[in-house]
Amino acid sequence: MMKRLFHISPFAFRFLLFALGFVLSLSLFGQDFARRTNLPHVFINTFGNVGIWSKTDYVYATMNYVDEEDNVLQFDSLQIRGRGNSTWNMAKKPYRIKFHEKEKFLGKGYAKARNWTLLANAGDKTMIRNAITNEMGQWLGLKFNPAHKFVDLTLNGSYQGTYQISDHLDVRPHRVDIIEQDYPLTSTSDITGGYLLEVDGFHDTPYFSTNQKVYIRIHYPDEDEMDSSQKNYIRNYVNEFESVLFSEQFTDPKQGYRAYVDSVSLINWFLATEISGNIDGYYSTYFYKNQQDSLLYFGPLWDYDIAYGNDKRLGDTSRMLMTDNGYGDTKIWMNRMWLDPWFCTKVNNRYKEVVDGGLEDFLMQKIDSLVDLLQESIVINYRKWGISTRMYNERVLYSTYDEYVSDLKDYITIHMDYLRHAFASKKVFDPAELFATQTHYFHILNSSTQNALDIYNASREAYNDENLPAEGSLICSWTEDETHLSQDWKITPVGDYYFIENRLNNLALSDPTTGTSTATTNVGTQLQVAKANQNDDRQLWRITPQGTSGRFNIINKYTSHAINLNGGSRSDGTSILSYTSDVRNATSTNRQWFVSESAEIPGANGIRTVSNLDYALAYDPATQTLHFGAENLSELQFTARVHALNGLLLVSFPASEECSLSHLPPGTYIVSWTEGGRTRSIKFLKK
């Protein structure tokens, strides 16, 4: 058993700190604590004027902070060490400082904490890239954006240049404000949160690797305060999110990755990373999870000094997407999300909001404001460090500060214009958009053979209005032929699924597989047509896009099986099977399909002619009423239903009566009804 060899009381410890501060103050006798520019000035003196050579070992120091009003604030018992990865190797070095007690260092509205950072911004000749990114994060609505307070720094009597006081990334109010975990843990401790995490290209400890070899560093809880149960919990949770992201159901809003991420922070963080053109944005990505919250939140934005075209390794990035060209493992996740139509639509729509909302003008104004603030300080900063001296990987070197600022502004203008087209080009085929309006039938064609989904006829003659397929007829592929009316399919959204009806006899595509099956159970049952019933899960299909080419998988809701062309044969009459649904969906052309528009659905633009009835559906925005029109309304003996886009039934009404929609908010809705044995639907916009 080890014995305690030395003990010091809290009183004695405080006395030693006081004595140390007194000794340090003697060494500072006669030092002039006065500002050299309009910025506040920070004077730090280490004990014995020792140098700061380590990123891990602190040295004791005192600080004198001279604010904008020339008030001098004194802090003794300060500790200081180096910080950063690549930035620590630069001549102008960044530092981390630790106060003896928690300090409201930057005043009201900022954190009260012991740990703060002094960013050198040495590789950024404008020195404002981190600051404007933090401003952009706040404009976009991200919850935490690190502080930026510019100061002049003198260390041990030697002027060091223009620095930025910023937050240290930790969990506390005004920083990453999530619930702090118990320490030590008890039997009742809740370990579901909070966690501050980083996709870390440097693989700093403590970290774990996901199934996709994405390295995750745990910033909070601290390594020396973290129990193995906490590490196991968050590792399993991130792996669960990642597994769902790479599953066949990844686009499903409830079973896919969206159930694990906060979509608002995801989209806003993603846009900030791409707008800034940060080549390391996916190399170092912060995200967090709160207690009793099932979602992962993206942010904060951190280390953007090489963003906005300020790194020569990739050349001019003003016309590049970082998901295509940047560094880092987070790209593995983001490029998977690009295959989700929801993600593509969200990015495009939010970016349009951002552009229309004036983000570019906002950034330009912030740049001008910061440049004006730094005018005096940059003069003496570059007397010491040189305006045209390469510190890191600067893409361009100029002889004046204004040229660097102009380069930054030009990058933002060019890059933001480029992103509008780049995001649009990434847009995945979106079935919800294609099948939203019921105006035409579609041919459903195999990706490899270009043969069409058809109904098998033993006589090998085409079906027509006089020769109709019976319920239970089998599905096959056939050479595309406009005379085969049985190749015409009406595709109707039903919530997150699609109902696929044949033009003849209103029979619906169905998977008749019996018994219990899973996505990977290979049954091989031949598909058939059945009496239309939108409440039958065997007749509901998920359409999963594969890339931007318009190819997709068709997966049954009941069986989770994919539609498959048997053996990939080009022969007419080849059976269409209920088949395994797995990772090969992305590569097997037997399981991939696309559509071509066929005949117009009679009366699809308003007038419906069914069972010799002529009628129309109309919406009156003035009265906010929906109603049918006909020569004799009493002949309309059916009920209409109004659905939200997710399939939720909102209201139903007799076709012979009006329906008020004044209680519904503006948006897009679907009206459906069944008349004359056929189900009809139409989409409309309520303004």
XYZ file of C-alpha atoms in Angstrom:
687
model
C 0.000 0.000 0.000
C 1.386 3.371 -0.995
C 1.727 6.044 1.699
C 1.106 9.717 1.152
C 4.542 11.319 1.372
C 3.446 14.919 1.129
C 0.282 16.774 2.041
C -0.630 20.437 1.579
C -3.796 22.053 2.851
C -6.040 24.158 0.569
C -5.051 27.254 2.615
C -1.354 26.562 2.123
C -1.892 25.958 -1.593
C -3.631 29.316 -1.986
C -0.821 30.970 -0.040
C 1.769 29.462 -2.379
C -0.156 30.725 -5.394
C -0.321 34.180 -3.831
C 3.416 34.085 -3.134
C 4.104 32.977 -6.691
C 2.009 35.856 -8.011
C 3.872 38.258 -5.721
C 7.248 37.029 -6.991
C 6.078 37.359 -10.567
C 4.791 40.868 -9.895
C 8.242 41.868 -8.632
C 9.759 40.735 -11.912
C 7.295 42.958 -13.772
C 8.209 46.069 -11.810
C 8.490 48.962 -14.192
C 6.810 47.245 -17.142
C 4.468 49.607 -18.987
C 1.043 48.021 -19.461
C -0.296 50.274 -22.195
C -2.037 49.575 -25.463
C -0.130 50.015 -28.717
C -3.228 50.186 -30.958
C -6.987 50.622 -30.668
C -7.275 46.933 -29.693
C -7.103 45.641 -26.121
C -3.620 44.467 -25.178
C -2.760 41.243 -23.341
C 0.527 41.074 -21.415
C 1.559 37.603 -20.249
C 4.711 36.940 -18.253
C 5.758 33.420 -17.347
C 7.485 32.625 -14.064
C 11.180 33.190 -14.592
C 10.475 34.219 -18.208
C 10.607 30.539 -19.200
C 9.637 29.752 -22.768
C 6.486 27.933 -23.818
C 7.641 24.893 -25.758
C 5.002 22.268 -25.041
C 1.383 21.593 -26.044
C 0.880 19.417 -22.961
C 2.843 21.000 -20.098
C 1.608 24.268 -18.622
C 3.862 26.954 -17.180
C 2.730 29.468 -14.572
C 2.292 33.101 -15.545
C 0.492 36.343 -14.806
C -1.675 38.325 -17.163
C -2.401 42.024 -17.391
C -5.327 42.769 -19.696
C -5.691 46.363 -20.899
C -9.189 46.908 -22.265
C -10.492 49.464 -24.787
C -10.936 52.028 -21.990
C -7.333 51.505 -20.764
C -8.502 49.763 -17.605
C -5.934 47.190 -16.467
C -7.249 43.839 -15.209
C -4.717 41.646 -13.413
C -4.812 37.849 -13.248
C -2.248 35.914 -11.257
C -1.769 32.149 -11.030
C -2.460 31.854 -14.746
C -1.202 28.800 -16.659
C -0.278 28.779 -20.350
C 0.824 26.169 -22.895
C 0.881 25.704 -26.637
C -2.074 24.389 -28.662
C -3.008 23.298 -32.178
C -1.728 20.672 -34.577
C -0.262 22.152 -37.758
C -0.545 25.680 -36.332
C 1.792 24.851 -33.430
C 4.625 24.351 -35.920
C 4.324 27.898 -37.284
C 6.565 30.753 -36.193
C 3.674 32.744 -34.748
C 2.294 30.259 -32.231
C -1.179 29.785 -30.727
C -1.699 29.252 -27.002
C -4.150 27.895 -24.479
C -4.518 29.697 -21.174
C -6.033 28.415 -17.936
C -7.168 30.664 -15.099
C -7.024 29.538 -11.475
C -10.767 30.208 -11.139
C -13.521 30.375 -13.722
C -13.492 33.819 -15.299
C -16.083 35.730 -17.335
C -13.097 36.723 -19.461
C -15.015 38.325 -22.323
C -17.887 39.668 -20.250
C -21.642 39.257 -20.370
C -23.014 36.840 -22.957
C -19.845 34.742 -23.010
C -18.732 31.703 -21.058
C -17.492 31.722 -17.477
C -14.617 29.272 -17.715
C -11.019 28.545 -16.784
C -9.863 27.569 -20.270
C -9.534 29.974 -23.215
C -7.549 30.073 -26.439
C -5.285 32.655 -28.029
C -5.453 32.001 -31.773
C -2.532 33.304 -33.803
C -4.255 32.993 -37.228
C -0.718 32.823 -38.580
C -1.613 31.018 -41.813
C -4.393 33.498 -42.617
C -2.956 36.834 -43.722
C -6.360 38.509 -43.246
C -6.545 36.974 -39.724
C -10.363 37.103 -39.909
C -11.396 33.808 -41.551
C -12.224 32.161 -38.214
C -14.134 35.235 -37.097
C -16.319 35.589 -40.203
C -17.069 31.860 -40.124
C -18.264 32.209 -36.544
C -20.455 35.109 -37.662
C -21.798 32.985 -40.531
C -22.610 30.163 -38.116
C -24.626 32.545 -35.980
C -26.403 33.947 -39.056
C -27.299 30.416 -40.173
C -28.670 29.578 -36.725
C -26.085 27.158 -35.352
C -26.405 26.993 -31.561
C -22.782 27.558 -30.557
C -20.289 29.768 -32.359
C -16.882 30.411 -30.768
C -16.072 33.935 -29.645
C -13.732 36.243 -31.514
C -12.133 39.101 -29.609
C -9.048 40.590 -31.255
C -6.155 41.770 -29.076
C -2.470 42.559 -29.283
C -0.265 40.123 -27.369
C 3.008 40.699 -25.571
C 4.675 37.618 -24.080
C 7.534 37.999 -21.599
C 8.061 41.557 -22.779
C 8.212 40.609 -26.476
C 5.432 41.758 -28.802
C 3.874 38.748 -30.586
C 1.300 40.338 -32.898
C -2.456 40.341 -33.450
C -4.256 37.477 -31.700
C -7.837 36.315 -31.321
C -9.266 35.373 -27.930
C -11.697 32.505 -28.451
C -13.484 29.822 -26.517
C -11.927 26.507 -25.677
C -14.238 23.784 -26.994
C -15.866 22.265 -23.950
C -19.269 21.566 -22.427
C -20.711 24.451 -20.421
C -23.169 27.366 -20.777
C -22.339 29.689 -23.711
C -20.149 26.989 -25.232
C -21.534 23.560 -26.104
C -24.449 23.978 -23.745
C -25.549 20.407 -23.075
C -26.081 18.494 -19.834
C -22.860 17.617 -18.050
C -22.547 14.015 -16.919
C -22.151 12.847 -13.343
C -18.644 12.429 -12.028
C -18.128 9.984 -10.584
C -20.932 7.879 -12.042
C -23.488 6.303 -9.763
C -25.885 3.416 -10.315
C -28.577 5.924 -11.331
C -26.426 8.097 -13.596
C -27.820 8.810 -17.060
C -25.060 8.177 -19.628
C -27.142 9.009 -22.721
C -25.508 12.438 -22.781
C -23.906 14.785 -23.059
C -21.034 13.952 -25.381
C -18.855 16.291 -27.420
C -17.296 14.410 -30.331
C -15.058 15.061 -33.315
C -14.422 13.222 -36.539
C -10.667 13.577 -36.131
C -8.228 13.000 -38.959
C -5.310 13.199 -36.505
C -6.664 10.230 -34.503
C -5.960 11.971 -31.191
C -6.876 10.011 -28.076
C -9.291 9.068 -26.710
C -10.931 7.870 -29.904
C -12.775 4.952 -31.435
C -13.184 3.797 -35.016
C -16.587 3.173 -36.598
C -17.472 0.313 -38.906
C -16.670 2.572 -41.876
C -13.249 3.408 -40.372
C -14.263 6.922 -39.360
C -12.174 7.958 -36.339
C -14.140 9.658 -33.572
C -12.407 11.572 -30.786
C -14.256 12.041 -27.495
C -13.710 15.584 -26.190
C -16.257 15.304 -23.394
C -16.390 13.589 -20.972
C -12.684 14.116 -20.300
C -10.541 11.029 -20.707
C -9.562 10.883 -17.025
C -13.219 11.215 -15.960
C -14.793 8.834 -18.484
C -16.016 5.382 -17.502
C -15.858 2.472 -19.962
C -19.664 2.309 -19.956
C -19.822 5.857 -21.339
C -17.321 5.118 -24.092
C -19.170 1.925 -25.024
C -22.498 3.735 -25.103
C -21.456 6.539 -27.426
C -19.380 4.237 -29.654
C -22.375 1.932 -30.096
C -24.694 4.870 -30.730
C -22.514 6.436 -33.443
C -22.055 3.006 -35.024
C -25.814 2.498 -34.969
C -26.318 5.832 -36.753
C -23.666 4.928 -39.310
C -25.078 1.433 -39.893
C -28.515 2.878 -40.589
C -26.949 5.483 -42.885
C -25.458 2.685 -44.984
C -28.519 0.447 -44.839
C -30.997 -0.039 -47.672
C -33.574 1.918 -45.649
C -31.310 4.948 -45.210
C -33.707 7.320 -47.006
C -36.650 6.324 -44.823
C -37.484 9.221 -42.452
C -38.220 6.879 -39.536
C -35.953 3.896 -40.174
C -33.105 5.786 -41.845
C -30.378 8.129 -40.618
C -32.746 11.083 -40.235
C -34.017 9.480 -37.032
C -30.518 9.990 -35.599
C -29.581 13.534 -36.655
C -30.894 17.010 -36.030
C -31.670 18.003 -39.608
C -31.489 21.769 -38.974
C -27.949 21.724 -37.573
C -26.879 19.143 -40.163
C -27.917 21.287 -43.137
C -26.656 24.575 -41.675
C -23.294 23.089 -40.656
C -22.952 21.464 -44.078
C -23.654 24.746 -45.882
C -21.150 26.642 -43.716
C -18.488 24.029 -44.528
C -19.149 24.254 -48.266
C -19.643 28.038 -48.439
C -16.303 28.521 -46.702
C -14.622 25.947 -48.961
C -12.876 24.487 -45.917
C -10.671 21.667 -47.243
C -10.356 20.332 -43.667
C -14.046 20.715 -42.816
C -14.541 16.956 -43.097
C -11.120 16.198 -41.574
C -12.127 17.829 -38.298
C -15.882 17.775 -37.741
C -17.471 18.467 -34.359
C -20.827 17.091 -33.285
C -22.553 16.374 -29.985
C -25.337 14.434 -28.276
C -27.390 15.627 -25.331
C -28.885 13.633 -22.490
C -32.241 11.953 -23.196
C -32.050 13.222 -26.780
C -31.904 10.707 -29.612
C -30.357 13.165 -32.079
C -26.782 13.994 -33.017
C -26.203 17.732 -33.531
C -23.556 19.058 -35.935
C -21.226 21.883 -34.956
C -19.625 23.993 -33.720
C -17.550 25.384 -36.591
C -13.875 25.322 -35.637
C -10.491 25.921 -37.345
C -11.379 27.769 -40.550
C -8.137 29.723 -41.006
C -7.230 27.741 -44.161
C -10.750 28.027 -45.624
C -11.956 30.374 -48.391
C -9.227 29.386 -50.859
C -6.357 29.868 -48.410
C -4.530 26.558 -48.941
C -2.417 25.734 -51.976
C -2.689 21.936 -51.680
C -5.838 21.783 -53.812
C -5.165 24.908 -55.839
C -8.079 27.224 -56.539
C -11.092 25.710 -54.755
C -13.561 28.438 -55.685
C -15.227 26.028 -58.120
C -14.995 22.860 -56.039
C -17.253 20.997 -53.633
C -15.457 19.831 -50.530
C -17.471 16.597 -50.481
C -15.746 15.842 -53.798
C -12.288 17.291 -53.167
C -11.693 18.023 -49.473
C -9.879 15.927 -46.908
C -11.329 13.835 -44.110
C -13.508 10.889 -43.185
C -16.768 12.812 -42.703
C -17.018 12.763 -46.509
C -17.907 9.078 -46.190
C -21.090 10.092 -44.373
C -21.873 13.166 -46.456
C -21.489 11.461 -49.827
C -23.906 8.779 -48.664
C -26.387 11.501 -47.705
C -26.025 13.013 -51.190
C -27.796 9.861 -52.449
C -30.887 10.771 -50.422
C -33.354 12.996 -52.344
C -34.464 14.529 -49.051
C -30.923 15.707 -48.260
C -30.415 17.087 -51.775
C -33.702 18.952 -51.667
C -32.999 20.344 -48.197
C -29.540 21.563 -49.224
C -30.811 23.209 -52.407
C -33.824 24.819 -50.740
C -31.889 26.043 -47.713
C -29.104 27.406 -49.910
C -31.661 29.370 -51.924
C -32.982 30.795 -48.639
C -29.444 31.679 -47.585
C -28.653 33.432 -50.867
C -32.002 35.231 -51.024
C -31.615 36.198 -47.365
C -28.430 38.131 -48.120
C -25.664 36.017 -46.591
C -23.091 37.251 -49.101
C -23.796 40.908 -48.249
C -23.702 40.015 -44.555
C -20.249 38.432 -44.914
C -18.948 41.399 -46.902
C -20.151 43.809 -44.217
C -18.521 41.723 -41.482
C -15.264 41.629 -43.428
C -15.290 45.410 -43.835
C -16.073 45.899 -40.148
C -13.272 43.587 -38.988
C -10.764 45.059 -41.424
C -11.579 48.519 -40.117
C -11.133 47.264 -36.532
C -7.716 45.738 -37.284
C -6.221 48.571 -39.330
C -3.807 49.747 -36.623
C -2.883 46.304 -35.296
C -2.058 44.735 -38.668
C 0.621 47.345 -39.285
C 2.755 46.334 -36.315
C 1.808 42.647 -36.669
C 3.300 42.473 -40.169
C 6.350 44.495 -39.200
C 7.185 41.468 -37.066
C 5.949 38.604 -39.246
C 6.075 39.934 -42.802
C 3.047 40.390 -45.040
C 4.437 38.215 -47.843
C 6.121 35.521 -45.725
C 4.599 32.049 -46.182
C 3.648 30.659 -42.775
C 1.883 27.483 -43.861
C 0.238 26.614 -47.194
C -1.098 30.005 -48.251
C -2.312 29.738 -51.850
C -1.311 33.282 -52.757
C 1.162 35.809 -51.383
C 0.631 39.535 -51.802
C 2.566 42.594 -50.748
C -0.371 44.409 -49.107
C -3.065 43.501 -46.604
C -5.804 44.945 -48.830
C -4.928 42.463 -51.582
C -5.503 39.550 -49.208
C -8.867 41.016 -48.215
C -9.870 41.461 -51.872
C -8.867 37.854 -52.566
C -11.085 36.686 -49.696
C -14.054 38.701 -50.961
C -13.598 37.491 -54.538
C -13.519 33.903 -53.338
C -16.816 34.269 -51.503
C -18.533 35.848 -54.520
C -17.255 33.301 -57.048
C -17.739 30.305 -54.781
C -21.275 31.164 -53.687
C -22.317 31.557 -57.314
C -20.678 28.207 -58.165
C -22.436 26.400 -55.292
C -25.849 27.243 -56.696
C -25.107 25.127 -59.762
C -23.005 22.525 -57.929
C -25.740 21.737 -55.405
C -28.331 21.511 -58.184
C -26.155 19.073 -60.138
C -25.933 16.831 -57.059
C -29.680 16.593 -56.822
C -30.683 12.953 -56.821
C -33.657 11.721 -58.759
C -36.594 12.478 -56.484
C -39.598 10.177 -56.933
C -41.772 12.429 -54.775
C -41.212 15.259 -57.245
C -41.622 13.123 -60.381
C -44.821 11.391 -59.292
C -46.399 14.324 -57.451
C -48.773 15.261 -60.269
C -50.929 12.512 -61.741
C -50.957 13.603 -65.389
C -49.362 10.644 -67.234
C -48.890 6.914 -67.074
C -45.318 5.613 -66.945
C -43.416 2.734 -68.474
C -41.227 1.092 -65.815
C -38.057 -0.083 -67.583
C -35.193 -2.301 -66.508
C -31.874 -0.480 -66.224
C -29.947 -3.097 -68.229
C -32.380 -4.432 -70.844
C -34.663 -1.377 -71.222
C -37.558 -3.846 -71.354
C -40.783 -2.745 -69.691
C -42.714 -4.090 -66.728
C -45.705 -5.894 -68.246
C -48.426 -8.426 -67.399
C -47.821 -11.935 -68.732
C -50.285 -13.174 -71.340
C -50.107 -16.890 -72.152
C -51.332 -16.196 -75.681
C -48.423 -13.738 -76.046
C -50.827 -11.191 -77.481
C -51.009 -7.674 -76.164
C -53.687 -6.834 -73.642
C -56.108 -4.053 -74.572
C -59.441 -2.610 -73.464
C -61.298 -5.655 -74.759
C -58.739 -8.228 -73.622
C -58.137 -7.466 -69.941
C -55.765 -9.202 -67.520
C -57.362 -11.046 -64.638
C -56.581 -10.610 -60.958
C -53.553 -12.749 -60.115
C -51.951 -12.411 -63.560
C -48.165 -12.620 -63.372
C -45.678 -9.815 -63.990
C -42.990 -10.134 -66.644
C -40.682 -7.940 -68.724
C -41.383 -7.253 -72.393
C -39.891 -5.185 -75.161
C -41.214 -1.648 -74.739
C -44.259 -1.193 -76.958
C -46.709 1.722 -76.938
C -49.494 -0.621 -78.110
C -49.174 -2.680 -74.915
C -51.535 -0.747 -72.638
C -50.556 -3.219 -69.915
C -47.138 -1.492 -69.837
C -48.789 1.729 -68.641
C -48.620 2.207 -64.891
C -50.018 4.977 -62.728
C -47.693 5.725 -59.787
C -49.389 7.419 -56.832
C -47.703 8.658 -53.612
C -49.152 7.135 -50.441
C -47.244 8.627 -47.543
C -43.593 7.591 -47.937
C -44.567 4.764 -50.323
C -46.020 4.434 -53.826
C -49.078 2.621 -55.155
C -48.541 1.271 -58.683
C -51.722 0.619 -60.735
C -51.952 -0.846 -64.193
C -53.868 1.105 -66.806
C -56.077 -1.896 -67.548
C -58.763 -2.867 -65.027
C -57.138 -0.799 -62.250
C -55.116 -3.799 -61.005
C -52.234 -3.022 -58.651
C -48.673 -4.369 -58.572
C -48.425 -6.796 -55.651
C -45.894 -9.077 -53.951
C -47.736 -12.340 -53.115
C -44.893 -13.807 -51.030
C -46.356 -15.796 -48.130
C -44.937 -16.448 -44.687
C -42.371 -14.462 -42.736
C -39.589 -12.881 -44.750
C -36.842 -10.340 -44.281
C -35.009 -8.102 -46.718
C -32.283 -10.710 -47.155
C -34.576 -13.754 -47.383
C -34.403 -14.819 -51.020
C -37.833 -16.211 -51.882
C -38.040 -15.560 -55.614
C -41.837 -15.372 -55.824
C -43.092 -13.996 -59.154
C -44.945 -10.715 -58.786
C -48.555 -10.353 -59.863
C -51.435 -7.882 -60.104
C -54.213 -7.807 -57.535
C -57.413 -5.910 -56.864
C -56.354 -2.380 -55.958
C -56.186 -1.687 -52.232
C -53.992 1.111 -50.913
C -54.287 -0.329 -47.394
C -52.547 -3.562 -48.441
C -48.824 -3.351 -47.630
C -48.134 -5.896 -50.385
C -49.241 -3.208 -52.860
C -47.124 -0.420 -51.378
C -43.586 0.159 -52.645
C -40.617 2.228 -51.578
C -38.707 3.818 -54.461
C -35.026 4.177 -53.561
C -32.923 6.278 -55.987
C -29.457 5.109 -56.969
C -27.401 8.216 -57.765
C -28.403 11.054 -60.075
C -29.104 8.944 -63.178
C -32.794 8.397 -62.499
C -32.255 4.710 -61.687
C -33.985 3.320 -58.599
C -34.913 0.185 -56.671
C -38.551 -0.740 -56.062
C -38.888 -2.358 -52.632
C -42.071 -3.850 -51.207
C -43.300 -2.535 -47.862
C -44.592 -5.925 -46.635
C -41.723 -8.203 -47.641
C -38.858 -5.654 -47.834
C -37.914 -7.413 -51.097
C -36.700 -5.672 -54.249
C -38.207 -6.118 -57.709
C -35.724 -8.190 -59.708
C -35.460 -9.167 -63.413
C -34.943 -12.924 -63.346
C -31.427 -13.742 -64.561
C -31.122 -10.410 -66.346
C -32.673 -11.965 -69.461
C -33.713 -9.817 -72.417
C -36.307 -12.370 -73.555
C -39.941 -11.264 -73.685
C -41.908 -12.885 -70.891
C -38.988 -13.019 -68.403
C -40.442 -13.258 -64.907
C -40.165 -10.392 -62.415
C -39.365 -11.689 -58.945
C -39.598 -10.673 -55.313
C -35.908 -10.841 -54.487
C -33.224 -10.131 -51.907
C -32.775 -6.470 -50.936
C -29.219 -5.743 -49.805
C -26.081 -3.777 -50.680
C -26.173 -5.132 -54.244
C -29.180 -2.912 -54.899
C -26.659 -0.188 -55.709
C -24.790 -2.269 -58.322
C -27.125 -4.950 -59.698
C -28.858 -3.709 -62.861
C -31.358 -6.578 -62.480
C -32.742 -4.660 -59.480
C -32.570 -1.169 -60.968
C -35.348 0.520 -62.936
C -36.206 3.843 -64.510
C -39.358 5.351 -65.979
C -40.390 6.969 -69.227
C -43.538 9.038 -69.553
C -46.311 7.369 -71.528
C -49.894 8.298 -72.380
C -51.696 11.152 -70.678
C -54.202 10.082 -68.068
C -57.661 11.111 -69.357
C -58.878 14.195 -67.527
C -55.683 14.431 -65.474
C -55.635 18.234 -65.639
C -59.045 18.647 -64.055
C -61.920 16.954 -65.897
C -62.417 13.320 -64.937
C -64.435 11.111 -67.274
C -65.336 7.901 -65.470
C -68.521 5.837 -65.824
C -69.934 8.487 -68.171
C -69.652 11.165 -65.482
C -68.100 14.516 -66.350
C -66.811 16.443 -63.349
C -63.966 18.652 -62.225
C -62.239 19.391 -58.949
C -61.456 22.998 -58.036
C -59.951 24.942 -55.147
C -61.120 28.513 -54.458
C -58.311 30.448 -52.692
C -60.643 33.329 -51.835
C -62.962 31.159 -49.727
C -60.367 28.431 -49.046
C -62.853 25.785 -50.141
C -62.392 22.634 -52.180
C -65.303 21.438 -54.317
C -66.256 19.341 -57.305
C -68.116 20.752 -60.269
C -70.594 18.785 -62.358
C -73.852 19.308 -64.244
C -75.627 17.338 -61.540
C -73.680 17.165 -58.264
C -76.070 14.564 -56.834
C -74.617 12.047 -59.293
C -71.237 12.247 -57.542
C -71.802 9.442 -55.045
C -68.283 9.111 -53.656
C -66.168 10.504 -50.820
C -63.017 12.571 -51.345
C -60.095 12.589 -48.911
C -57.500 15.316 -48.264
C -54.056 14.043 -47.229
C -50.813 15.667 -46.145
C -47.771 14.803 -48.261
C -46.783 12.174 -45.690
C -50.093 10.359 -46.297
C -51.825 11.542 -43.087
C -55.592 11.828 -43.622
C -56.670 15.359 -42.690
C -60.319 15.555 -43.756
C -62.886 13.730 -45.902
C -66.052 15.045 -47.522
C -68.885 13.937 -49.879
C -68.094 14.886 -53.485
C -71.477 16.607 -53.757
C -70.559 19.094 -50.995
C -67.948 21.805 -50.436
C -65.048 21.294 -48.022
C -63.520 24.199 -46.092
C -59.728 24.067 -45.713
C -59.418 27.310 -43.738
C -58.117 25.361 -40.727
C -55.146 23.991 -42.674
C -51.876 25.949 -42.977
C -50.489 26.929 -46.411
C -48.794 24.051 -48.157
C -49.140 21.240 -50.655
C -51.876 18.617 -50.219
C -53.188 15.540 -52.056
C -56.867 14.889 -52.758
C -57.865 11.320 -53.590
C -61.111 9.508 -54.294
C -62.397 6.251 -55.795
C -65.104 6.388 -58.448
C -66.137 3.902 -61.081
C -63.701 1.323 -59.656
C -60.656 3.574 -60.084
C -58.697 5.513 -57.522
C -57.835 9.057 -58.546
C -55.630 11.678 -56.899
C -54.449 15.185 -57.583
C -51.951 17.462 -55.879
C -52.676 21.143 -55.181
C -51.090 24.111 -53.455
C -52.938 26.017 -50.731
C -51.454 29.525 -50.444
